[in-house]
Short mmCIF file of C-alpha atoms in Angstrom, two decimals:
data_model
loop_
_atom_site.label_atom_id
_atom_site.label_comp_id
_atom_site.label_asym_id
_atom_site.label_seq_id
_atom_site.Cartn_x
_atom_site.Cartn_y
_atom_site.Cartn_z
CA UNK A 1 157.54 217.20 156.38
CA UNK A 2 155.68 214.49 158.41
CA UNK A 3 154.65 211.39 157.71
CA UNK A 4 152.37 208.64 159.29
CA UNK A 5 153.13 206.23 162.08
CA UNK A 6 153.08 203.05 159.45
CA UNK A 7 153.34 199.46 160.51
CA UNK A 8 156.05 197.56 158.25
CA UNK A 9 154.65 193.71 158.37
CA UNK A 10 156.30 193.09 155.16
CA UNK A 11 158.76 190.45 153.99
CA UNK A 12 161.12 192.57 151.87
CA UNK A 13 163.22 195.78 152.17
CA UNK A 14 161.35 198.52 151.84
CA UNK A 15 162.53 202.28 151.15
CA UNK A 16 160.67 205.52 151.31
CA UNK A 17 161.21 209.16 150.12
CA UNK A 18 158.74 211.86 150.90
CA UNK A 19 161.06 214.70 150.11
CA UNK A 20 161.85 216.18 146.75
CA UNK A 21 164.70 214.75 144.60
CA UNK A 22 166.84 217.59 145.09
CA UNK A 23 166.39 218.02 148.94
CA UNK A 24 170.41 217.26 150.39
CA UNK A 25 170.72 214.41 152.59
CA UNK A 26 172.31 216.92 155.46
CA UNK A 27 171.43 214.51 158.47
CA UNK A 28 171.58 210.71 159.02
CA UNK A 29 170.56 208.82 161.99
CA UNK A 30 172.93 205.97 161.21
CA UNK A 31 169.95 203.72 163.01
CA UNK A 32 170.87 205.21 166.56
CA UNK A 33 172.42 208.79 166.67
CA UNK A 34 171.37 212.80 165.23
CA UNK A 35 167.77 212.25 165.92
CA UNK A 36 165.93 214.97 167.77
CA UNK A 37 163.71 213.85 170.22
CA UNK A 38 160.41 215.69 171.12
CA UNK A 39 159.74 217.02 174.01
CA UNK A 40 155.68 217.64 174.03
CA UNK A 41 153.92 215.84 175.92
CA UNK A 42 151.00 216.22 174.20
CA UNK A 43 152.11 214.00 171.26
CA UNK A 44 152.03 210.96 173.33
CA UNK A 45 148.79 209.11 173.07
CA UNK A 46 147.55 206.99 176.14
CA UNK A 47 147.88 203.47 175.50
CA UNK A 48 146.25 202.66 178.72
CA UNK A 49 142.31 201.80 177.91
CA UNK A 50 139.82 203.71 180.64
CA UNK A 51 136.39 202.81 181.20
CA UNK A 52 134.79 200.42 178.37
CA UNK A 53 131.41 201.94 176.42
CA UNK A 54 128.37 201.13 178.30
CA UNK A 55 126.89 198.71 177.25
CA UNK A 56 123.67 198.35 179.24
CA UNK A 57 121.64 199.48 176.47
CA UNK A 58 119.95 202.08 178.26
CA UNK A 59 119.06 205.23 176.49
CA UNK A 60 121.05 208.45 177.22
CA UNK A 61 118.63 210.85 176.03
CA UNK A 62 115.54 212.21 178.77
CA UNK A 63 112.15 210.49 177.26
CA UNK A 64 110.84 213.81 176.09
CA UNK A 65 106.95 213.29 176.53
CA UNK A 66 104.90 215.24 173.23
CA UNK A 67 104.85 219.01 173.29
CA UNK A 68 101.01 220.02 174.22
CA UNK A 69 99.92 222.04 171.15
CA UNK A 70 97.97 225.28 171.13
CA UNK A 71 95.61 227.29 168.39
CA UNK A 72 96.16 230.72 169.42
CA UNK A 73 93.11 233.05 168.69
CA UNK A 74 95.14 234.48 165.33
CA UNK A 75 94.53 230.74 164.01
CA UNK A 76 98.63 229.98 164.98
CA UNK A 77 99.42 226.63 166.42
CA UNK A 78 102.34 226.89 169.52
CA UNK A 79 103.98 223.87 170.97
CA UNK A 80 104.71 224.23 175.14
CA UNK A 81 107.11 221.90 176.10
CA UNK A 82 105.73 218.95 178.48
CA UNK A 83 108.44 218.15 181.16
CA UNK A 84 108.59 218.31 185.07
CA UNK A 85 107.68 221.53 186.64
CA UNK A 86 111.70 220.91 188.78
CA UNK A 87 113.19 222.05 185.51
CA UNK A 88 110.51 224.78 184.32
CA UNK A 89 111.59 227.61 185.02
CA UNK A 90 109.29 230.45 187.01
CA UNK A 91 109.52 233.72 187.37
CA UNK A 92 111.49 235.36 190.75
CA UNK A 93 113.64 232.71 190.49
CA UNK A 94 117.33 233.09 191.68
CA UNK A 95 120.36 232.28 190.58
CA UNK A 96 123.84 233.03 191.90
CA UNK A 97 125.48 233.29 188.62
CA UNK A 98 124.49 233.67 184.78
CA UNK A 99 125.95 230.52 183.61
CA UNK A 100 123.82 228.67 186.55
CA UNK A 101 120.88 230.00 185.24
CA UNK A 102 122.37 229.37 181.44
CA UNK A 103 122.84 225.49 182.68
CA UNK A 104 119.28 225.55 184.02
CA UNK A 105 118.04 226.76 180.86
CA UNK A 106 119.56 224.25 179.03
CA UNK A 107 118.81 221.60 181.14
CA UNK A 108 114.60 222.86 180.81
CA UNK A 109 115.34 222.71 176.99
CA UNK A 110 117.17 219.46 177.14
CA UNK A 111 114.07 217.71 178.91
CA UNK A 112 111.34 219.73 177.20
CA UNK A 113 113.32 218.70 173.40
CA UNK A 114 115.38 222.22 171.57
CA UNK A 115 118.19 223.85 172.23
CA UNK A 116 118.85 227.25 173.61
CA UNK A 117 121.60 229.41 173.51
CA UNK A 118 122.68 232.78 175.47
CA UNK A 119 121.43 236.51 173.47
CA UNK A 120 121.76 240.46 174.16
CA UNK A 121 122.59 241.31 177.65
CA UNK A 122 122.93 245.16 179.33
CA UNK A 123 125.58 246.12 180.86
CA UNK A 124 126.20 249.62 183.51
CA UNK A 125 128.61 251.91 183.12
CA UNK A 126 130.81 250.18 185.34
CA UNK A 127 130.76 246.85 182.74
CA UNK A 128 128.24 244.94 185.23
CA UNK A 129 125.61 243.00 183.60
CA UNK A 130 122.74 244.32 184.92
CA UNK A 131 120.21 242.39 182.24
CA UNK A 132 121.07 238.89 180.38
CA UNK A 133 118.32 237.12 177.91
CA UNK A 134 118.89 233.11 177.05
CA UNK A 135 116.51 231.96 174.16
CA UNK A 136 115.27 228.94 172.14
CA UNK A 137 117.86 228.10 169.61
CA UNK A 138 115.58 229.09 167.03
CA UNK A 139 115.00 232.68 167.76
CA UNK A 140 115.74 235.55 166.06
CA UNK A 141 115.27 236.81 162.53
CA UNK A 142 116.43 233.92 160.03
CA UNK A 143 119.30 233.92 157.52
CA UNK A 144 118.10 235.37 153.75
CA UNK A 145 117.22 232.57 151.81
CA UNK A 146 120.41 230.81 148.80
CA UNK A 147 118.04 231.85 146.25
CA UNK A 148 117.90 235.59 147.55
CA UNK A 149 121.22 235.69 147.97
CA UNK A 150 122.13 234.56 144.74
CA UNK A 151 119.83 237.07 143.16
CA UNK A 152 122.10 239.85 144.80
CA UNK A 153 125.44 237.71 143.95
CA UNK A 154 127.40 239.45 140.80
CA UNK A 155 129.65 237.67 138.40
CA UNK A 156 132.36 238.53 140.34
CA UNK A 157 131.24 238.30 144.21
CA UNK A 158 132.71 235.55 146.26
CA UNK A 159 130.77 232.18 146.85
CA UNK A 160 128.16 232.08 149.71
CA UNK A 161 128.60 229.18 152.20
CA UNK A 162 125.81 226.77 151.99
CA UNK A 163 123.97 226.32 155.45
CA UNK A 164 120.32 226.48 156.31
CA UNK A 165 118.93 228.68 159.29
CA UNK A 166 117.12 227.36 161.96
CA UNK A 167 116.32 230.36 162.77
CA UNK A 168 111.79 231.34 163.16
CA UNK A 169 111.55 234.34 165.52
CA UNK A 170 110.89 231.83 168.01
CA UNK A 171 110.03 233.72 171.28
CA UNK A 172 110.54 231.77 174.23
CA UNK A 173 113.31 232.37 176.42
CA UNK A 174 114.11 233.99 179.77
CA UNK A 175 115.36 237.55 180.84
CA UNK A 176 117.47 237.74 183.87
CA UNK A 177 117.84 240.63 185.87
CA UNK A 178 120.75 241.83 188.73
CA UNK A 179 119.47 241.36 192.32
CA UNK A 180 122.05 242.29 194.08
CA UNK A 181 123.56 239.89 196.68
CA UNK A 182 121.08 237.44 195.88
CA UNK A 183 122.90 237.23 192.23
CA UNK A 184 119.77 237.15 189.22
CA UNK A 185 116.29 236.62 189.25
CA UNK A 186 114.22 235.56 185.87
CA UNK A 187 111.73 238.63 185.45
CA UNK A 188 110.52 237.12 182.35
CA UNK A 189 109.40 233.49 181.00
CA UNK A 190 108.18 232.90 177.51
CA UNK A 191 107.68 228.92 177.30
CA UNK A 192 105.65 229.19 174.02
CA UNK A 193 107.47 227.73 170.82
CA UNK A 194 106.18 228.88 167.01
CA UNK A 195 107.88 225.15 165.73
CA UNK A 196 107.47 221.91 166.51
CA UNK A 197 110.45 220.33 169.60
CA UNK A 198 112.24 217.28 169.13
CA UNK A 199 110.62 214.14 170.24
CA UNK A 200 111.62 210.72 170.45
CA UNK A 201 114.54 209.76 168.34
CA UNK A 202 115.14 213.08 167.20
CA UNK A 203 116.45 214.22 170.44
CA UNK A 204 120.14 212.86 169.75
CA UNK A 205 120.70 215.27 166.89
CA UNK A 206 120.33 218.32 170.38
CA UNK A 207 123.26 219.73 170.62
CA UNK A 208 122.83 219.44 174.45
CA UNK A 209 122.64 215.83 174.08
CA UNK A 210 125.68 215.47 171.99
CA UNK A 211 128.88 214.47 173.75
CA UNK A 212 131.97 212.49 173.26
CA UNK A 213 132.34 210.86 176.52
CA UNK A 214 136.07 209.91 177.74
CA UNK A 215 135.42 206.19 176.99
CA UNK A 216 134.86 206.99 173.59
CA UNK A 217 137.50 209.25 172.43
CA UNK A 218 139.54 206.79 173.58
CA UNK A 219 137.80 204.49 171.62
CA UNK A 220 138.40 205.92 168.84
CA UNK A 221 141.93 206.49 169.19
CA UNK A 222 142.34 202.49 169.47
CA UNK A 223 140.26 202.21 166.24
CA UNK A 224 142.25 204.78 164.82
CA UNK A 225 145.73 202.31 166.05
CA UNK A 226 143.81 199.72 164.32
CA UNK A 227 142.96 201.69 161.00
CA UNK A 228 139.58 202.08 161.59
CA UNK A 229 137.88 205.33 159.97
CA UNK A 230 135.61 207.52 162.91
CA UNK A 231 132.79 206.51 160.72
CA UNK A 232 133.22 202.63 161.36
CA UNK A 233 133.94 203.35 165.02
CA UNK A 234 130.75 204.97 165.19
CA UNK A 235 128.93 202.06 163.97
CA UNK A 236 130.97 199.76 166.29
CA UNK A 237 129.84 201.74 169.00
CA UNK A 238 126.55 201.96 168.10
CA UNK A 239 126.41 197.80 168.10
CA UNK A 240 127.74 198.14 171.68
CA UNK A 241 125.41 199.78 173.09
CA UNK A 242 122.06 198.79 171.05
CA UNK A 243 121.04 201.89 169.04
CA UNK A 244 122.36 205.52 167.52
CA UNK A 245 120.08 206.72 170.71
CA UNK A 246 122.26 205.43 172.80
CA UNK A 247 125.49 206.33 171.54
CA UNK A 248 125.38 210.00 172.65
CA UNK A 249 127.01 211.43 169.96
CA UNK A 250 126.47 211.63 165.94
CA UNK A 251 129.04 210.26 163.18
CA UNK A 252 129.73 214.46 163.32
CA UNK A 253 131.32 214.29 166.61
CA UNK A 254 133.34 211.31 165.95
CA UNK A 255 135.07 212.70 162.92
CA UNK A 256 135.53 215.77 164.46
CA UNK A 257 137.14 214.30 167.49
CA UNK A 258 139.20 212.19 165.08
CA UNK A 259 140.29 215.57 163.39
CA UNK A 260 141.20 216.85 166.23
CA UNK A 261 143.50 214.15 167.11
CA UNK A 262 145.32 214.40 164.12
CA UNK A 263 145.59 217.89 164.57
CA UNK A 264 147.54 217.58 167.58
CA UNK A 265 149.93 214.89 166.69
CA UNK A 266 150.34 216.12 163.17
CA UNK A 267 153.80 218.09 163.86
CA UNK A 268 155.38 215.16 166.27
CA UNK A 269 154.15 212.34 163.85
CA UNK A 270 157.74 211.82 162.70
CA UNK A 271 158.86 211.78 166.32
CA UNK A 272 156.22 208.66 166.59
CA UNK A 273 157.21 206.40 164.23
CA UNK A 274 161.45 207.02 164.73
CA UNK A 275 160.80 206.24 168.46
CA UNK A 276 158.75 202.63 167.47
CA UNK A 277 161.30 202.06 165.04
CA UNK A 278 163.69 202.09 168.24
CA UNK A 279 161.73 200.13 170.58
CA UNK A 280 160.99 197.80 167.24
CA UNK A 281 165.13 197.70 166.72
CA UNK A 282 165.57 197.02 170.68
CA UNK A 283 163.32 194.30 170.61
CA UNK A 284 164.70 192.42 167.96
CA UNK A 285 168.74 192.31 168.84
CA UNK A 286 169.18 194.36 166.07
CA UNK A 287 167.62 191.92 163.55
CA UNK A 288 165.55 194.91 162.49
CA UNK A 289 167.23 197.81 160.50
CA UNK A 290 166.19 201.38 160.43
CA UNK A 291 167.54 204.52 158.85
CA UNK A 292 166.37 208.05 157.88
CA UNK A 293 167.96 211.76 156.68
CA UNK A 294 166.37 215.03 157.48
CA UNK A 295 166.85 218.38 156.10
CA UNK A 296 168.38 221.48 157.57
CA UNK A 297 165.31 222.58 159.56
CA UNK A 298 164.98 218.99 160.92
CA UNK A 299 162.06 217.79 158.95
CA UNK A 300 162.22 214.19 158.10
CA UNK A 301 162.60 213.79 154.42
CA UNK A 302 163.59 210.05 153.89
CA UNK A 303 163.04 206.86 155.59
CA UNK A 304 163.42 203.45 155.44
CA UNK A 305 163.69 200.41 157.49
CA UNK A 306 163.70 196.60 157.14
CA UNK A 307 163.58 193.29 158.87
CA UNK A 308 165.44 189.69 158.77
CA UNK A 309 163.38 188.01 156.66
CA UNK A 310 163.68 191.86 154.02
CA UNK A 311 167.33 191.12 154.09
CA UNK A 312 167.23 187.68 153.44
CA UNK A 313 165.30 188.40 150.36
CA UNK A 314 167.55 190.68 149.36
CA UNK A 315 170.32 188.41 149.32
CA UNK A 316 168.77 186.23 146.93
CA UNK A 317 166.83 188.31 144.54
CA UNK A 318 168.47 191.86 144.75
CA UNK A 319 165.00 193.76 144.83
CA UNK A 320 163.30 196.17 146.96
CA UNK A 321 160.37 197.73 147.03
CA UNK A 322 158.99 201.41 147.56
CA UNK A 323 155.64 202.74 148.38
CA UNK A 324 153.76 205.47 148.12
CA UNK A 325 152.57 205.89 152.22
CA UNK A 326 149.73 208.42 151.86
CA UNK A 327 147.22 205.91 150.45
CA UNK A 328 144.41 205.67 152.96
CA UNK A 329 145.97 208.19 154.86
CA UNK A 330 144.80 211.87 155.57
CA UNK A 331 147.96 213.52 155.70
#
């Protein structure tokens, strides 16, 4: 069992349990000794800060100009994305690999306001891909509607994740096609949308345009240091630099970032806090007490530590205190 890396800053003893009753006291540290340090490397968090967020202000997002919009003859309206013609894409084009054409794509999508994302592809017998088709985001056939699918749900069926389909039929996209030595040429270019494209503000909810930059995760792990939720640090942020627009990233990626985090200290936690309890216990001459059992697979199942001013209280009034450390905590 694991616990959080917890800051003392109290004035009286203070003991903690987060075993069972009944767990055996097999190892104790007596403040110094039988503690097994961790070796990964990939528990230690960078205290070092890197670049600050920018804070120019400027927008991150392209300034996606309106999507012209077009009656076809059946009475249908179709948006064509407005951008520069150096990142429409034409057909004969070459590119020396799929995923330069895929970042092409994306980029043409990026400036012209959707997403896109990579479809069927033909392959030879020889497991070359000899065709490859990237489309809008919101092609192909959408998902059945909750209602429908409850309709067809029995008593006893298993519940149906709630999630809606951004999927129209949407037809444009681009087929590439092998050309040999000169890698893959775009036979076909469909630039005609059946829904409206993200304009203006609504561009930083892209998926292209959504990225947690290196200044920012580490910005959130030093809100994190200083228990502050990713939802907070995303609000900080967004007071850095001006506007959400500007933050490059939704409250989404922050928390998900966060939970990732978490996910990779969450088995050397322990480790964290017995090492700062020994730099803590260094620091103070040995003013600062610290002791803790684990059980027989190593797992930390007791803990508790206290300072000068703790045991001076304790000498006069004979109390301590214990706490319950998972409040406000996510593990």
């Amino acid at each position: 069992m694991s616990i959080q890396n917890t800051e003392s800053g109290s004035n009286f003893a203070i003991v903690l349990f987060l075993g069972a009753s009944d767990v055996p006291h097999i190892e104790s540290s007596d403040s110094e000794h039988s503690y097994r340090d961790s070796d990964d490397e990939t528990a230690e968090i960078d205290e070092d800060k890197l670049d600050e967020i920018d804070t120019a202000g400027e927008c991150l997002f392209p300034k996606v100009p309106a999507p012209r919009i077009v009656v076809t003859p059946s009475g249908d309206k179709v948006w064509i994305p407005s951008c520069d013609d150096v990142y429409k894409p034409r057909t004969n084009q070459h590119f020396q690999t799929l995923e330069d054409a895929f970042i092409f794509y994306r980029e043409y999508g990026r400036q012209g306001g959707f997403d896109v994302r990579k479809s069927g592809q033909k392959s030879n017998r020889s497991g070359n891909v000899v065709s490859k088709k990237i489309m809008c985001n919101c092609g192909g056939t959408p998902t059945p509607s909750k209602s429908n699918l409850k309709d067809d749900m029995t008593a006893d069926s298993s519940q149906v994740r709630r999630t809606t389909s951004r999927r129209c039929e949407c037809e444009a996209h681009i087929v590439l096609k092998a050309a040999g030595l000169r890698g893959f040429v775009i036979m076909s270019f469909v630039e005609e949308h059946n829904h409206p494209l993200a304009v203006g503000a609504e561009n930083m909810f892209l998926r292209c345009n959504r990225k947690v930059s290196k200044s920012q995760q580490n910005f959130i792990m030093d809100c994190s240091r200083a228990k502050i939720g990713a939802t907070r640090a995303y609000n900080l942020a967004k007071e850095m630099v001006g506007s959400y627009e500007n933050v490059g990233a939704t409250v989404s990626d922050f928390k998900n970032f966060a939970r990732d985090v978490k996910l990779g200290i969450g088995e050397n936690d322990a480790s964290l806090i017995i090492d700062k309890f020994k730099l803590r216990r260094k620091s103070s001459k040995d003013k600062f007490y610290y002791d803790y059992k684990t059980d027989r697979e190593g797992h930390l199942t007791g803990l508790f530590w206290t300072d000068a001013i703790g045991q001076a209280n304790y000498e006069i009034f004979g109390d301590i205190v214990s706490f319950d450390p998972t409040f406000r905590t996510n593990k």
